[in-house]
Amino acid sequence: MFKALDERIEEEIISGAVSDVFFGVGPKEEAHFFSSRANLAMASPVFHAMFFGPQWHREAGRQSPRKQRWDHDCNQTSSAPSSPRSRAAAPADPWGHCSPRTYVTERLQFRRGQHHYVAVSDIEPSAFKCMLRYVHHLDPLLSLDNAMQVYRAADKYQIFGLLDACGVFLDKHVDPSNVTQVLRLFDVACRLGQERWSQSFLRILEQLSRVQTRQVLQAQEFLELHSVSLATLLGSDGLCVNEERLWGAIRSWAEVRVMYKEQSEPEATGAGVDQRPTAVAASELVPSWQDAVRPFRHLIRFPAMSASFFAKEVSKSGVLSHQEVVDIFGFLAHKASKDPLTDDAEGEADVQVGGVYRTDSRIPRLGWCMAPGQSDPMLSEEFGLTEGRELMTTVGSVVVDGRGLSAFSWGSSVILAGPGTGFHLAFGTRGFNSGRHAWTISWRPMDSLQPGLGRTRCSRGGAAGIARDVEGFSETRSVVERTTSSSAVPATGGVAAFATGLAQKAVAVAVPLGRGSVPLPASMAAGVGTGTGTEEPSARFLDWPSCIVFGVKRDVVTEGRYVAWEEDLSSTDVMKFSIVLDFPARTITYIADRGGRCWSAAMTHEGPVYPVIAASGPHFFSIEYGCHV
């Protein structure tokens, strides 16, 4: 009794009992499949021209002295696949006569007069089998591991139905918040030369670089990117990472190639050496990490680095020539000599050092001053802070009691302090109203900079979140109350998925309704309404019920959004937390405790929103674009 039709077709692809085409697939044509010319020609115009065109031909495989092919009369030919058994059976004189024989592989039989051999060395065997299943009206069994390879096979042979099926599958199953998955698919698309999909995944990576910055640069898949993929990524204008962090990731990428090179050396093949296959192509292995980085040096924006970092990490690395180092140092010295308050930093966006190296930063520029969206670089009086004069020379932005000096790119440090014990606020001069964005705040109280000297000016606590612009703030107090009274709700998509990738364990935090039911830490409440500080932060925060609250004491044990300064931290340590905006999902997510805690709330404000920090007592902040917890 015949088996079911689907089962017989599956067996036929492997056995070739009634087929007339024999495929040798893979780099060495080691995988063998069968099909019929009629089915292939009806599914693909390429196969139709190959088998039924006016000049019908066989697709020849690669020839080499080590891969001779023999026909059934023991004559050298290209019509039969190469295998160890066939080569062993070949006579010393290939043109000599021998008795007819049937070419037999371990499982498959090549029959003279029935099968036409076709070599396909540029397609993965598993993908080619999926294509044959589709040609024979079977489920192609697509997966994220083979979809890009199947797409390439379908594109080569112009099987448009399978092309559409692969596109629908990828659109449906790719998780845009999964860094490892997107990096892997992006790498495959670049290796296969699939421009459409490489650009599609590149756009996703550009968004991920904003909200999962650390994960993108530290993923194993990033270290295993092909050189073509890395060049495509570095050439993107949408990649939003700090150039100094990017340099460290590229160096790690290069060191992986050196490590695999050392492991593949003959003297490193003894017992105890890991002989598992590597994801890095053998052609990419290099003797030194400088050799791996040097081809990409023109895609790295060295002039956007700080002079100290460039001098310490790059100038002596050997990646750049002596003249290139001199040119970049000259630009950095010129930039440092300019007055940041009067010279337009954005005007340098089109400048190229040495005609090659771009000077503009990959990350957005953001200043901090007295009002959201307002630039106010006017600070010349005393800070009211003992170490203010010294710190002024090392930080990029200082904010004191609502007035500040703001001149450098996002990533500068901020000192928030001033006379009195009230709250002091710093607002971003740049707002966001679309897309996805994140910033990471590294915080420490100022008295932690003076261990053993006592607390001459007690640092208490503060909060970090988002604010509306000046015009929005001029609305009535009742509107503010209505906006801040919305409860924090766990996000179900969009940024919630991004936050899940950042945290090993996401903790949903229920935030009480209403401003009156959200208590301040005792150390913060003590400073409200006193001295010359500004108003309560709840009056300026759009997200007051859900924003991050921090302090030097763990005095709000029930407040799930509270981040406390740990007493065992040294004077050089910082506490880190991130804020992620997702405008498509209309959510704001907060991440703390190295990603171990995250909670989300809805964004109800329709206009642009601005980063805001409030603190009572002197505090030191370093704000960097992206999520780096």
XYZ file of C-alpha atoms in Angstrom:
629
model
C 0.000 0.000 0.000
C 1.233 3.459 -0.878
C 2.163 5.799 1.922
C 0.592 9.212 2.231
C 1.550 11.536 -0.614
C 3.444 13.956 1.644
C 5.540 11.119 3.071
C 6.347 9.777 -0.394
C 7.426 13.228 -1.600
C 9.680 13.686 1.429
C 11.305 10.302 0.764
C 11.693 11.106 -2.921
C 13.652 14.287 -2.169
C 16.142 12.062 -0.328
C 16.104 8.820 -2.343
C 15.416 9.949 -5.923
C 13.628 6.791 -7.001
C 11.603 8.470 -9.765
C 13.354 11.868 -9.964
C 15.482 13.065 -12.839
C 17.643 15.797 -11.219
C 20.457 15.145 -8.742
C 21.661 18.172 -6.709
C 25.035 18.423 -4.989
C 24.571 21.227 -2.470
C 26.951 23.035 -0.131
C 30.487 24.420 -0.366
C 31.843 20.952 -1.141
C 28.624 19.670 -2.759
C 28.448 17.169 0.044
C 24.653 17.204 0.533
C 22.570 15.409 -2.104
C 18.914 15.967 -2.987
C 16.595 14.897 -5.804
C 13.784 16.544 -7.687
C 12.066 16.533 -11.071
C 12.659 18.959 -13.901
C 8.936 19.463 -14.440
C 8.238 20.550 -10.843
C 11.317 22.774 -10.754
C 10.492 24.427 -14.083
C 6.911 25.167 -13.058
C 8.039 26.769 -9.771
C 10.999 28.781 -11.047
C 11.712 30.637 -14.312
C 15.408 30.057 -13.647
C 14.959 26.275 -13.553
C 12.667 26.505 -16.586
C 15.396 28.190 -18.588
C 17.973 25.750 -17.219
C 16.108 22.571 -18.143
C 13.820 23.563 -21.033
C 15.464 26.604 -22.604
C 16.820 26.611 -26.163
C 20.330 26.094 -24.794
C 19.627 23.641 -21.978
C 22.642 23.193 -19.753
C 23.800 21.695 -16.526
C 24.963 24.048 -13.764
C 28.629 23.147 -13.354
C 30.226 22.762 -9.952
C 33.633 24.032 -8.944
C 36.579 22.170 -10.419
C 39.833 21.467 -8.628
C 42.574 18.849 -8.967
C 41.396 17.264 -5.725
C 37.787 16.937 -6.950
C 37.778 14.963 -10.175
C 34.469 13.480 -11.340
C 33.992 10.198 -13.186
C 31.172 8.912 -15.332
C 29.928 5.345 -15.448
C 32.549 4.460 -18.038
C 35.286 5.840 -15.751
C 35.797 8.883 -17.948
C 36.542 12.260 -16.345
C 33.423 14.417 -16.490
C 31.394 16.994 -14.566
C 28.110 15.094 -14.714
C 28.541 13.108 -11.503
C 29.139 14.254 -7.926
C 32.503 13.898 -6.265
C 32.837 11.651 -3.243
C 35.586 9.678 -1.529
C 34.167 6.457 -2.914
C 34.120 7.706 -6.512
C 37.639 9.040 -6.257
C 38.853 5.749 -4.800
C 37.250 3.873 -7.697
C 38.844 6.070 -10.360
C 41.688 4.419 -12.292
C 45.170 5.876 -12.417
C 44.631 6.541 -16.101
C 41.286 8.340 -16.287
C 41.140 7.914 -20.048
C 41.663 4.186 -19.867
C 38.744 1.853 -20.391
C 37.000 0.101 -17.513
C 33.820 -1.876 -17.214
C 30.573 0.064 -16.841
C 29.472 0.659 -13.267
C 26.796 2.510 -11.388
C 27.835 5.474 -9.271
C 26.544 4.798 -5.754
C 26.831 7.021 -2.714
C 26.286 5.886 0.863
C 22.489 6.423 0.715
C 21.725 7.727 -2.772
C 22.003 6.251 -6.233
C 23.005 8.229 -9.303
C 21.595 6.479 -12.361
C 23.003 6.949 -15.814
C 20.409 8.166 -18.256
C 18.000 9.168 -15.479
C 19.648 11.843 -13.343
C 21.141 15.139 -14.392
C 23.672 16.425 -11.904
C 23.453 20.082 -10.802
C 26.051 21.607 -8.450
C 24.815 24.305 -6.067
C 27.770 25.363 -3.935
C 26.542 28.794 -2.794
C 23.441 27.779 -0.808
C 23.207 26.077 2.558
C 21.914 22.492 2.244
C 19.197 22.959 4.884
C 17.881 26.035 3.052
C 17.953 24.251 -0.302
C 15.952 21.379 1.142
C 13.356 23.849 2.441
C 13.114 25.288 -1.064
C 12.626 21.832 -2.583
C 9.873 21.127 -0.069
C 8.086 24.281 -1.197
C 8.543 23.341 -4.865
C 6.828 20.026 -4.126
C 3.968 21.745 -2.224
C 5.168 20.793 1.246
C 5.588 23.046 4.246
C 9.049 24.633 3.810
C 9.580 24.445 7.615
C 10.827 27.998 8.011
C 12.544 29.086 11.207
C 14.558 32.081 12.344
C 17.694 29.988 11.877
C 17.063 29.299 8.187
C 14.641 31.979 6.938
C 17.354 34.298 5.597
C 19.128 31.417 3.822
C 15.837 30.208 2.327
C 15.073 33.760 1.234
C 18.399 33.899 -0.596
C 17.736 30.560 -2.313
C 14.260 31.684 -3.365
C 15.705 34.971 -4.612
C 18.363 33.207 -6.675
C 15.824 30.968 -8.412
C 13.033 33.619 -8.476
C 10.497 31.553 -6.568
C 8.367 34.547 -5.645
C 5.810 32.709 -3.532
C 8.555 31.451 -1.245
C 10.085 34.945 -1.156
C 6.812 36.342 0.135
C 6.457 33.508 2.646
C 9.929 34.228 4.058
C 9.180 37.935 4.306
C 5.919 37.345 6.145
C 7.603 34.870 8.481
C 10.406 37.277 9.393
C 8.045 40.216 9.905
C 5.896 38.079 12.196
C 8.526 36.293 14.259
C 11.423 38.743 14.652
C 11.337 40.309 18.115
C 12.570 43.927 17.738
C 13.549 43.996 21.420
C 15.746 40.877 21.269
C 19.301 42.144 20.794
C 20.911 38.766 20.138
C 18.264 37.736 17.615
C 18.415 40.984 15.647
C 22.231 41.021 15.617
C 22.339 37.445 14.348
C 19.825 38.086 11.563
C 21.528 41.340 10.626
C 24.837 39.492 10.315
C 23.328 36.777 8.116
C 21.644 39.344 5.866
C 24.904 41.252 5.422
C 26.892 38.095 4.694
C 24.354 37.003 2.078
C 24.220 40.445 0.498
C 20.496 40.840 1.147
C 20.280 44.632 1.070
C 16.599 44.825 1.927
C 16.871 42.792 5.103
C 20.245 44.127 6.205
C 18.811 47.656 6.121
C 15.658 46.541 7.903
C 17.590 44.935 10.743
C 19.991 47.886 10.801
C 17.086 50.233 11.517
C 16.051 48.016 14.416
C 19.623 48.010 15.744
C 19.686 51.790 15.546
C 16.669 51.898 17.866
C 18.164 49.250 20.145
C 21.368 51.287 20.424
C 19.254 53.984 22.090
C 17.444 51.850 24.644
C 19.648 48.752 25.066
C 23.028 50.333 24.450
C 25.094 48.152 26.724
C 23.452 44.936 25.511
C 24.155 45.775 21.858
C 27.853 46.458 22.428
C 28.468 43.549 24.805
C 26.456 40.810 23.088
C 28.343 37.732 21.932
C 26.683 38.153 18.551
C 28.330 41.572 18.224
C 31.745 39.997 18.817
C 31.022 37.430 16.095
C 29.827 39.893 13.447
C 31.375 39.448 10.024
C 33.623 42.307 8.933
C 31.076 43.257 6.249
C 28.371 43.471 8.907
C 30.527 45.554 11.247
C 31.379 47.990 8.452
C 27.673 48.395 7.661
C 26.879 49.042 11.317
C 29.693 51.561 11.814
C 28.714 53.416 8.649
C 25.182 53.996 9.899
C 24.219 57.549 10.862
C 21.491 56.184 13.124
C 23.796 54.211 15.437
C 23.488 56.112 18.717
C 26.390 55.181 20.998
C 29.226 56.986 22.700
C 32.352 56.780 20.553
C 34.568 55.830 23.484
C 32.337 52.896 24.409
C 32.156 51.923 20.743
C 35.950 51.839 20.559
C 36.049 49.402 23.464
C 33.482 47.148 21.777
C 35.390 47.174 18.473
C 38.599 46.285 20.261
C 36.855 43.342 21.962
C 35.527 42.280 18.539
C 39.082 42.322 17.175
C 40.526 40.436 20.144
C 38.108 37.571 19.504
C 39.694 37.088 16.091
C 43.156 37.009 17.626
C 42.026 34.452 20.209
C 40.602 32.120 17.559
C 43.741 32.616 15.472
C 45.930 31.529 18.385
C 43.723 28.502 19.066
C 43.978 27.396 15.433
C 47.784 27.449 15.386
C 49.418 23.988 14.987
C 51.108 24.204 18.374
C 47.760 24.935 20.008
C 46.070 21.724 18.884
C 47.212 19.509 21.703
C 45.071 17.936 24.376
C 43.004 20.278 26.440
C 42.455 22.838 23.664
C 38.834 23.583 22.816
C 38.300 22.339 19.273
C 34.653 23.359 18.908
C 33.854 25.153 15.627
C 34.001 28.921 15.772
C 31.415 31.372 14.495
C 34.244 33.495 13.073
C 35.274 32.717 9.503
C 38.836 31.496 9.049
C 39.519 34.332 6.603
C 38.806 36.835 9.411
C 41.457 35.545 11.815
C 44.380 37.935 12.323
C 47.630 37.868 14.333
C 46.896 41.106 16.246
C 43.804 43.088 17.176
C 45.267 46.179 15.492
C 45.249 44.326 12.164
C 41.543 43.630 12.587
C 40.614 47.213 13.558
C 42.762 49.077 11.041
C 40.456 48.487 7.999
C 37.590 50.150 9.919
C 39.474 53.119 11.336
C 37.916 55.611 8.895
C 34.452 54.651 10.169
C 35.348 55.476 13.792
C 34.817 59.107 14.846
C 38.014 59.658 16.793
C 37.594 63.475 16.897
C 34.358 62.975 18.866
C 36.317 61.348 21.711
C 37.715 63.284 24.632
C 41.358 64.307 24.337
C 42.313 62.339 27.446
C 40.669 59.142 26.211
C 42.214 59.472 22.749
C 45.652 60.046 24.244
C 45.412 57.101 26.621
C 43.559 54.463 24.592
C 43.996 55.252 20.904
C 47.068 57.328 20.084
C 49.561 54.655 21.140
C 47.566 51.648 19.956
C 49.206 51.499 16.514
C 45.886 51.569 14.669
C 46.433 55.091 13.323
C 49.420 56.445 11.486
C 51.599 59.103 13.075
C 50.154 61.806 10.815
C 46.582 60.781 11.642
C 47.325 60.994 15.370
C 48.823 64.472 14.934
C 45.834 65.685 12.885
C 43.299 64.419 15.431
C 45.238 65.839 18.371
C 45.323 69.183 16.568
C 41.555 69.155 16.159
C 40.969 68.173 19.788
C 43.265 70.982 20.966
C 41.456 73.490 18.770
C 38.083 72.321 20.082
C 39.257 72.661 23.679
C 40.451 76.224 23.049
C 37.098 77.397 21.730
C 34.612 79.173 23.982
C 31.729 76.708 24.384
C 29.347 79.548 25.226
C 29.878 81.516 22.038
C 31.083 79.003 19.455
C 28.497 76.798 17.826
C 29.441 73.172 18.414
C 26.833 71.990 15.949
C 28.637 73.847 13.165
C 31.366 71.209 13.236
C 29.035 68.463 12.075
C 30.333 68.633 8.490
C 34.007 68.992 9.412
C 36.264 66.022 8.656
C 39.738 65.709 10.112
C 42.215 64.720 7.439
C 39.320 64.622 5.008
C 38.237 61.281 6.496
C 37.377 61.309 10.196
C 33.991 62.745 11.128
C 33.889 65.063 14.122
C 30.176 64.977 14.997
C 29.033 62.832 17.885
C 26.718 59.884 17.316
C 24.631 60.799 20.364
C 22.243 63.755 20.733
C 23.511 66.891 22.397
C 21.774 67.952 25.592
C 22.486 70.752 28.015
C 21.132 71.346 31.488
C 19.864 74.617 32.857
C 17.046 76.409 34.626
C 14.053 75.695 32.378
C 13.138 72.848 29.991
C 13.975 73.724 26.442
C 15.632 77.013 27.410
C 19.350 77.684 27.077
C 20.739 79.872 29.867
C 24.563 79.719 29.916
C 24.937 82.511 32.454
C 26.724 81.511 35.613
C 29.547 83.641 37.019
C 28.751 84.019 40.708
C 29.875 81.845 43.570
C 28.425 78.353 43.641
C 27.889 78.176 47.376
C 29.776 74.894 47.165
C 33.199 74.389 48.767
C 34.788 72.376 45.964
C 32.901 74.114 43.166
C 35.892 75.942 41.715
C 37.942 72.773 41.363
C 35.111 70.682 39.955
C 34.238 73.353 37.433
C 37.407 72.534 35.517
C 36.555 68.860 35.122
C 32.823 68.760 34.430
C 30.965 69.796 31.341
C 27.860 71.243 32.917
C 27.191 72.770 36.316
C 23.724 73.591 37.578
C 23.265 75.561 40.763
C 19.830 76.431 42.075
C 18.187 76.481 38.677
C 20.879 78.413 36.808
C 23.617 76.676 34.930
C 26.404 76.512 32.401
C 25.563 74.117 29.604
C 27.844 73.699 26.634
C 28.866 70.104 25.974
C 27.308 66.965 24.553
C 25.121 64.625 26.492
C 27.346 62.655 28.815
C 28.601 65.645 30.777
C 28.611 65.737 34.537
C 26.217 67.868 36.550
C 26.606 69.250 40.082
C 23.214 70.071 41.542
C 23.513 72.259 44.630
C 23.036 75.751 45.916
C 22.311 77.832 48.978
C 19.561 76.682 51.307
C 18.053 73.278 51.879
C 15.239 73.322 49.322
C 15.088 71.417 46.092
C 17.154 72.459 43.093
C 16.118 71.364 39.606
C 17.986 70.863 36.367
C 16.159 70.468 33.056
C 17.336 69.231 29.694
C 17.563 71.845 26.999
C 16.573 69.232 24.426
C 13.229 67.466 24.475
C 11.778 64.404 22.765
C 8.366 63.860 21.225
C 8.855 60.804 19.013
C 10.910 57.649 18.678
C 12.654 55.763 21.478
C 15.225 57.312 23.791
C 17.015 56.469 27.007
C 19.481 58.098 29.347
C 21.475 56.662 32.218
C 22.188 58.689 35.352
C 25.181 57.876 37.516
C 24.583 59.474 40.924
C 26.482 60.023 44.142
C 25.962 62.525 46.964
C 28.635 65.176 47.132
C 29.674 64.390 50.677
C 30.738 60.953 49.449
C 33.590 62.766 47.665
C 35.051 63.690 51.059
C 35.408 60.455 53.050
C 36.470 60.943 56.647
C 35.977 64.716 56.567
C 32.457 64.699 57.926
C 29.352 66.054 56.255
C 29.945 69.775 55.920
C 26.866 70.008 53.712
C 24.498 67.099 54.068
C 23.320 65.510 50.804
C 19.807 64.241 51.179
C 17.853 62.996 48.220
C 16.106 63.772 44.971
C 14.241 62.389 41.968
C 14.739 61.879 38.233
C 12.116 61.754 35.516
C 10.564 63.864 32.769
C 9.077 67.361 32.611
C 6.978 69.387 30.207
C 8.229 72.520 28.490
C 7.838 76.044 29.860
C 4.584 76.672 28.004
C 3.141 73.434 29.268
C 4.087 74.340 32.807
C 2.095 77.561 32.583
C -1.105 75.532 32.593
C -3.263 75.584 35.683
C -2.369 73.572 38.741
C -5.467 71.422 38.303
C -4.171 70.166 34.971
C -0.881 69.276 36.650
C -2.744 67.388 39.332
C -4.781 65.459 36.763
C -1.669 64.527 34.821
C 0.250 63.329 37.851
C -2.646 61.417 39.354
C -2.585 58.665 36.726
C -1.392 55.370 38.097
C 1.627 53.507 36.810
C 0.588 50.552 34.730
C 2.781 47.677 33.571
C 3.468 48.084 29.865
C 2.489 45.161 27.679
C 4.582 45.911 24.622
C 7.001 48.355 23.096
C 9.335 49.545 25.807
C 8.186 46.804 28.163
C 9.837 44.364 25.807
C 12.971 46.503 25.722
C 13.013 46.600 29.517
C 12.648 42.821 29.669
C 15.800 42.468 27.602
C 17.624 44.757 29.997
C 16.556 43.086 33.198
C 16.988 39.498 34.262
C 13.947 39.916 36.446
C 11.361 42.651 35.845
C 9.474 43.727 38.955
C 6.131 45.463 38.511
C 5.722 48.285 41.013
C 2.269 49.479 41.974
C 2.416 53.242 42.480
C -0.264 54.771 44.735
C -2.802 57.093 43.144
C -2.614 60.813 43.704
C 0.254 63.027 44.650
C -0.788 63.248 48.253
C -0.416 59.488 48.728
C 3.130 59.346 47.331
C 5.337 60.208 50.296
C 8.727 61.859 49.956
C 11.661 60.228 51.702
C 12.049 61.799 55.116
C 15.441 63.183 54.148
C 13.869 64.892 51.121
C 10.775 66.156 52.922
C 12.950 67.891 55.488
C 14.186 70.288 52.820
C 10.857 71.185 51.218
C 9.881 74.824 51.386
C 13.005 76.053 53.143
C 16.021 78.085 52.111
C 16.247 79.437 48.590
C 15.578 76.228 46.709
C 12.899 75.889 44.047
C 9.432 74.386 44.370
C 8.615 70.781 45.118
C 9.686 68.436 42.300
C 6.151 67.054 42.085
C 5.074 70.406 40.631
C 7.461 70.100 37.686
C 7.578 66.317 37.127
C 5.122 64.899 34.605
C 5.748 61.434 35.973
C 5.911 62.162 39.675
C 3.873 59.115 40.814
C 6.230 56.711 39.023
C 9.597 58.497 38.659
C 12.807 57.316 40.311
C 13.334 58.659 43.832
C 16.791 58.441 45.401
C 18.357 59.297 48.737
C 21.241 58.672 51.105
C 19.141 56.651 53.546
C 16.799 53.730 53.060
C 14.030 55.554 54.875
C 11.167 54.597 52.535
C 11.169 50.838 52.776
C 7.760 50.476 51.117
C 8.498 52.705 48.134
C 9.288 50.372 45.233
C 10.739 53.191 43.131
C 13.262 54.286 45.750
C 17.017 53.905 45.094
C 19.185 54.234 48.207
C 22.835 55.135 48.497
C 24.544 52.102 49.941
C 26.743 52.842 52.947
C 29.409 50.366 51.815
C 30.025 52.217 48.549
C 33.390 53.913 48.301
C 33.817 57.580 47.409
C 34.466 56.668 43.769
C 31.395 54.466 43.291
C 28.095 55.589 41.825
C 24.519 54.383 41.744
C 23.117 53.939 38.232
C 19.556 54.055 36.949
C 18.053 54.551 33.495
C 14.936 56.141 32.056
C 13.532 54.852 28.761
C 10.964 56.696 26.629
C 8.928 54.752 24.077
C 6.672 57.122 22.158
C 5.196 54.467 19.812
C 4.018 52.528 22.887
C 3.380 55.724 24.918
C 5.241 54.336 27.924
C 8.084 55.405 30.183
C 10.172 52.733 31.877
C 12.581 53.059 34.797
C 15.435 50.627 35.368
C 17.465 50.318 38.560
C 19.568 47.831 40.527
C 21.690 46.876 37.496
C 18.582 45.946 35.559
C 17.163 43.811 38.362
C 14.278 46.205 38.926
C 12.170 47.922 36.299
C 8.707 49.423 36.238
C 6.655 51.221 33.602
C 3.935 53.851 33.420
C 1.848 55.409 30.685
C 2.868 58.703 29.062
C -0.235 60.885 28.879
C 1.417 64.148 27.779
C 1.107 64.860 24.056
C 3.824 67.503 23.731
C 7.600 67.191 23.999
C 9.079 65.971 27.268
C 12.434 66.878 28.797
C 14.746 65.089 31.226
C 14.657 66.564 34.716
C 16.590 66.012 37.939
C 15.705 67.420 41.362
C 17.848 67.172 44.470
C 18.040 68.567 47.992
C 21.628 69.082 49.073
C 24.717 68.829 46.865
C 24.806 65.885 44.456
C 26.986 64.808 41.545
C 25.416 63.345 38.386
C 26.828 62.012 35.156
C 24.220 61.672 32.427
C 24.885 59.564 29.356
C 22.633 58.888 26.408
C 21.536 55.269 26.166
C 20.832 52.545 28.683
C 24.022 51.404 30.427
C 22.820 49.820 33.687
